[in-house]
Coordinates of C-alpha atoms in Angstrom, one line a residue:
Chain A
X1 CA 54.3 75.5 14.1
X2 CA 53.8 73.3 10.8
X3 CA 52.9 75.5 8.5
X4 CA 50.7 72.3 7.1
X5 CA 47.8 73.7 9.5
X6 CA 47.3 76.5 7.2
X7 CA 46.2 74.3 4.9
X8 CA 44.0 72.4 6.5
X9 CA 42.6 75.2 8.5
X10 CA 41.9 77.6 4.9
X11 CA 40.2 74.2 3.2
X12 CA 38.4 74.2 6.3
X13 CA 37.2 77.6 6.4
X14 CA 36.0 77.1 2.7
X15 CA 33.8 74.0 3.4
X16 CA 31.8 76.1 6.2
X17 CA 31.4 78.5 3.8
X18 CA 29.9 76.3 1.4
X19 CA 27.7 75.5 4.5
X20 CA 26.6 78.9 5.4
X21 CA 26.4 80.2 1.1
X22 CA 23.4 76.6 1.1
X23 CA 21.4 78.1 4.3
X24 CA 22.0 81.9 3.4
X25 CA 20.5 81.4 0.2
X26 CA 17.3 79.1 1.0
X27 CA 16.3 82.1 3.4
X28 CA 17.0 84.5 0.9
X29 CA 13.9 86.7 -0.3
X30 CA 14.9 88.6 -3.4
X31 CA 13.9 92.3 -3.2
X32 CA 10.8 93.8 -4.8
X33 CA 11.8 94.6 -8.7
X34 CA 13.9 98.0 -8.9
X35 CA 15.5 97.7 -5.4
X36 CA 18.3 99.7 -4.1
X37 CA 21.4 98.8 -3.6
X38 CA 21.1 99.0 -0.2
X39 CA 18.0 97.5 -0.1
X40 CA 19.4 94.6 -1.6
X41 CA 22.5 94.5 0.4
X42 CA 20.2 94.6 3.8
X43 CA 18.7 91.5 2.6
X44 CA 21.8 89.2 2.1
X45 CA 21.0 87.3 5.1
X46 CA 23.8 86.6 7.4
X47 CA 24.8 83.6 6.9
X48 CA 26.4 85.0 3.6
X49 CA 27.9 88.0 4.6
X50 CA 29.5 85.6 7.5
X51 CA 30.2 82.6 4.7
X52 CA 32.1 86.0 2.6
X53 CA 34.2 86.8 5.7
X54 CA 35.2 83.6 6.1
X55 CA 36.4 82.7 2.4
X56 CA 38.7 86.1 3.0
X57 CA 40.0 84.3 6.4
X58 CA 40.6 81.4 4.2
X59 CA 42.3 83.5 1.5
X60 CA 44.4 84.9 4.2
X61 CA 45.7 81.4 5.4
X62 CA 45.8 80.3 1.9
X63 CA 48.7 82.9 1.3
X64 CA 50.4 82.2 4.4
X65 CA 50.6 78.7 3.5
X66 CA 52.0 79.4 0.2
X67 CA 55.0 81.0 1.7
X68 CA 56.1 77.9 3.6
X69 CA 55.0 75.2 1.2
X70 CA 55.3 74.1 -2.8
X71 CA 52.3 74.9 -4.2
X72 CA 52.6 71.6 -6.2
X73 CA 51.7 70.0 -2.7
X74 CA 49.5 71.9 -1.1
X75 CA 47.3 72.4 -4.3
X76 CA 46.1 69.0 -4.6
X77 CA 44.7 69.5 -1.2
X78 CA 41.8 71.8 -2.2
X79 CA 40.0 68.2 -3.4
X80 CA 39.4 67.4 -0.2
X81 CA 36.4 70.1 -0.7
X82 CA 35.0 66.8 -1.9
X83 CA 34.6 65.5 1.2
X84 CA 33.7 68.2 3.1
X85 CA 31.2 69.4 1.5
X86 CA 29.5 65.6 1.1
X87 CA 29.7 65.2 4.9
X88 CA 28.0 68.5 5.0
X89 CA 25.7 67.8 2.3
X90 CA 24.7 64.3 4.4
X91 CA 25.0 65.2 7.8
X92 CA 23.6 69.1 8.0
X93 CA 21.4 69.3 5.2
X94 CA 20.2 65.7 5.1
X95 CA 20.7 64.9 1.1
X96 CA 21.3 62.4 -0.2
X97 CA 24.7 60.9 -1.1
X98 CA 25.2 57.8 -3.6
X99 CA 27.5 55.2 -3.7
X100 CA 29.4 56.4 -6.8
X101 CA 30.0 59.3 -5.1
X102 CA 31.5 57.6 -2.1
X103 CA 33.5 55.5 -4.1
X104 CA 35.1 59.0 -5.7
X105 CA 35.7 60.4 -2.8
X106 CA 37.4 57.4 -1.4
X107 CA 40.0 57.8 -4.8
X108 CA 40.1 61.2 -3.9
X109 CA 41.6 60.7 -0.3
X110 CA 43.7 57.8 -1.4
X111 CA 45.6 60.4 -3.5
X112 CA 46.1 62.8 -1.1
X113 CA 47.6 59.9 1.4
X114 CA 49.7 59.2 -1.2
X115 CA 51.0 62.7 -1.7
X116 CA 51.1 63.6 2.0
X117 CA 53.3 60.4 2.5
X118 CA 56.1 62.1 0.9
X119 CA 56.3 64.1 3.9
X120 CA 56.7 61.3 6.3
Chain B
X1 CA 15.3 67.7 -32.5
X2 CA 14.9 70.1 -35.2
X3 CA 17.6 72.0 -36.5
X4 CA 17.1 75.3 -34.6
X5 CA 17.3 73.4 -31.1
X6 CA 20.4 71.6 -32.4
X7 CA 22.0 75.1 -32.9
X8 CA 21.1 76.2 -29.5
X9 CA 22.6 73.3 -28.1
X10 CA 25.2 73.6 -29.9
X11 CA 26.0 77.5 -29.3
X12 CA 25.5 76.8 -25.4
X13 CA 28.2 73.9 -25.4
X14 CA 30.8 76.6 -27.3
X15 CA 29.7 79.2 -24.8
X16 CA 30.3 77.1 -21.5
X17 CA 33.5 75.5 -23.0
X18 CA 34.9 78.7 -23.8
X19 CA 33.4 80.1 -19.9
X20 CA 35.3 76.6 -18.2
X21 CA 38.6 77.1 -20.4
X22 CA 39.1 80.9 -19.3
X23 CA 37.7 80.0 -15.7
X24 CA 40.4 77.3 -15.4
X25 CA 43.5 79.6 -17.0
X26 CA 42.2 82.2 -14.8
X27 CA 42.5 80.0 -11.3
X28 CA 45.6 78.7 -12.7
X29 CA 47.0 82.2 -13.5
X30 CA 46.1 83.3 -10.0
X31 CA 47.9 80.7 -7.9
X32 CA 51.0 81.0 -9.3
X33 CA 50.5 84.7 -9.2
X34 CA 50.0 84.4 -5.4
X35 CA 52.6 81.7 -4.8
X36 CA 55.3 84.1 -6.9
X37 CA 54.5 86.7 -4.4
X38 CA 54.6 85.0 -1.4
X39 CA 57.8 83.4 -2.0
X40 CA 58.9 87.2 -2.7
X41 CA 57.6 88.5 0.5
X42 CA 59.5 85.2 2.5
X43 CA 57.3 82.7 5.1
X44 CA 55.6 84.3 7.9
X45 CA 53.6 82.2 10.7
X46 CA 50.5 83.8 12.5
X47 CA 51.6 84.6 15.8
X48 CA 54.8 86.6 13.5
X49 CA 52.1 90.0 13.7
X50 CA 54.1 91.7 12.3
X51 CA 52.4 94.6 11.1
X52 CA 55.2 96.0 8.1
X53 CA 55.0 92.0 7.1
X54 CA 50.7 92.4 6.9
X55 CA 50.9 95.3 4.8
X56 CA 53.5 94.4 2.6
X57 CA 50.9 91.9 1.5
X58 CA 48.9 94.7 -0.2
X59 CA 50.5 94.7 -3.3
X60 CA 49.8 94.5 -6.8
X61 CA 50.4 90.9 -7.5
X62 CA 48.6 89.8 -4.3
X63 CA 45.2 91.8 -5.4
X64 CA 45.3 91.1 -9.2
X65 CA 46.3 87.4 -8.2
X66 CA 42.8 87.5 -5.9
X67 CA 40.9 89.3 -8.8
X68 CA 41.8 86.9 -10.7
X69 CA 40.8 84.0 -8.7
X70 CA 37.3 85.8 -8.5
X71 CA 37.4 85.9 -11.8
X72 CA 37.7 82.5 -12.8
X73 CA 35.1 81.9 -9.6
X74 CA 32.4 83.6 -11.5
X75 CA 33.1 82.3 -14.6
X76 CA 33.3 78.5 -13.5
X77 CA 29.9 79.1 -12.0
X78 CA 28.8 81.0 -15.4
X79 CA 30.0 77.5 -17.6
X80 CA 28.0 74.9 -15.3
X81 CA 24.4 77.4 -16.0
X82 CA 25.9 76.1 -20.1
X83 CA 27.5 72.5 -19.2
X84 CA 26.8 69.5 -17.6
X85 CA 28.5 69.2 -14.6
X86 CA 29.5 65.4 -15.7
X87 CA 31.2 67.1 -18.6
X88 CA 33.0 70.4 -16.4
X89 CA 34.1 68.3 -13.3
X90 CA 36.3 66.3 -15.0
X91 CA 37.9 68.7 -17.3
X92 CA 38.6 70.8 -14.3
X93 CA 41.1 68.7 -13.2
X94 CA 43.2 70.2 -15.8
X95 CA 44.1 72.3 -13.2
X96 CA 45.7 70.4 -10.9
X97 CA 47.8 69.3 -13.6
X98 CA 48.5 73.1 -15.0
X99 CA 49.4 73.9 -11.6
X100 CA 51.9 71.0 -10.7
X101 CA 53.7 71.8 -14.2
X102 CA 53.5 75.4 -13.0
X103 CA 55.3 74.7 -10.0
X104 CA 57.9 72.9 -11.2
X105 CA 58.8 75.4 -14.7
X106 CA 58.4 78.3 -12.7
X107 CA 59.3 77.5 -8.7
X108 CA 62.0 74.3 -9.9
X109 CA 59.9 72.1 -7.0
X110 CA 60.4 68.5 -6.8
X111 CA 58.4 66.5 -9.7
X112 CA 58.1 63.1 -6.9
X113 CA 56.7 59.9 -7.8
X114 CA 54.5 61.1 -4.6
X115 CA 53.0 64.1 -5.7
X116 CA 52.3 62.3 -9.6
X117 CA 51.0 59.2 -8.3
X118 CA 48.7 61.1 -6.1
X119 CA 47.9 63.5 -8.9
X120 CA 46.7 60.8 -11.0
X121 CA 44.7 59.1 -8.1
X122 CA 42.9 62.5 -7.5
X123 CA 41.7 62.8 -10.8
X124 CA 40.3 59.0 -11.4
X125 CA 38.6 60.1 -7.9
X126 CA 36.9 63.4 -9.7
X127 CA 35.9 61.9 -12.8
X128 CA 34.6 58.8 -10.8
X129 CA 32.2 61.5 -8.5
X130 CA 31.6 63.0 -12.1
X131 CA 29.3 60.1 -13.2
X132 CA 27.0 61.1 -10.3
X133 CA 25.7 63.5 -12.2
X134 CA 25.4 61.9 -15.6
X135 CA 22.0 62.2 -16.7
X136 CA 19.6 59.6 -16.5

């Protein structure tokens, strides 16, 4: 297996959890002043506790692709949150996205093309 | 602005600056940390499951080089509540930098004219997105 999908899959992972940190904390209700900790634990909603699992999956991959690969290579890779998280942004919470930003993001991949090509 | 808000202003920028310099030493620290263990430990796929391989992996450099990435987590998300985020984007990129020198002094990997070129591409691309939030 290329060991390249570990990448890909842990930047992955990450942008969902961007996704589910937005909509776990727009239905968060803080708790009343003076709280337990249990209180307040009960009222993370799930999409965070889920968006924290998930960054620890991510982690995990993120290791495993550090044994295969130069972490000068794969590093650069972690830009394409970038993008991600902008389609995300656009598509799932409906914001908006400017052109400057789509511009920078277009860069952005360009540079990771570039890099990636030294593997072909 | 009187004097007194110029002094806040100008305490806040030294606060966040100092917050985004740690944050980023902190990130850099911690992958180079992790990639010094994993090359110890030797590549391993998925499917491997091997269980010795698994808990080999709980080791001291593994969790300190995770601490540390929460670490400079928290602390990158501290400096943007001090700096504009027009100003922190861009220097970030530092790190990407930090880490391709790191890789090469301490893992002797390839400097290619792919992985600078694209380097350099990258950070136009962040400092590009970084006008976005410019203030009006």
């Amino acid at each position: 297996m290329n060991p390249f999908i570990y990448v890909i899959v842990s930047i992955l992972l990450v942008a969902v959890s961007q996704m589910l940190f937005k909509k776990g904390i727009e239905d968060f209700r803080r708790p009343a002043e003076g709280a337990s900790l249990w209180v307040w634990a009960r009222s993370l909603p799930l999409a965070i506790i889920a968006g924290l699992g998930l960054n620890g999956i991510s982690a995990f991959l993120w290791l495993l692709a550090l044994s295969h690969l130069d972490i000068s290579y794969i590093f650069p890779f972690l830009s394409m949150n970038y993008l991600l998280v902008t389609l995300g942004a656009y598509f799932l919470f409906k914001e908006r996205v400017s052109w400057l930003r789509v511009i920078g993001i277009g860069v952005i991949c360009l540079g990771l093309i570039v890099i990636a090509a030294e593997g072909w | 602005m009187d004097m007194s808000a110029q002094a806040e202003q100008r305490k806040n920028f030294l606060i966040g600056i100092t917050y985004l310099g740690v944050s980023l030493v902190l990130n850099v620290i911690s992958q180079l940390m992790l990639k010094m263990a994993m090359t110890g430990l030797g590549e391993f796929h998925v499917g491997d499951s091997s269980v010795a391989y698994i808990f080999s992996m709980i080791n001291l450099e593994i969790i300190g080089g995770l601490l540390l990435y929460g670490g400079g987590t928290v602390l990158w998300l501290l400096c943007l509540t001090k700096l504009d985020i027009s100003f922190a984007y861009p220097v970030s990129t530092a790190q990407y930098l930090l880490i391709f020198w790191g890789g090469w002094y301490f893992f002797q990997e390839a400097m290619s004219a792919y992985r600078i070129a694209g380097l350099a591409i990258i950070c136009v691309g962040v400092v590009i997105i970084s006008f976005d939030y410019r203030k009006q």
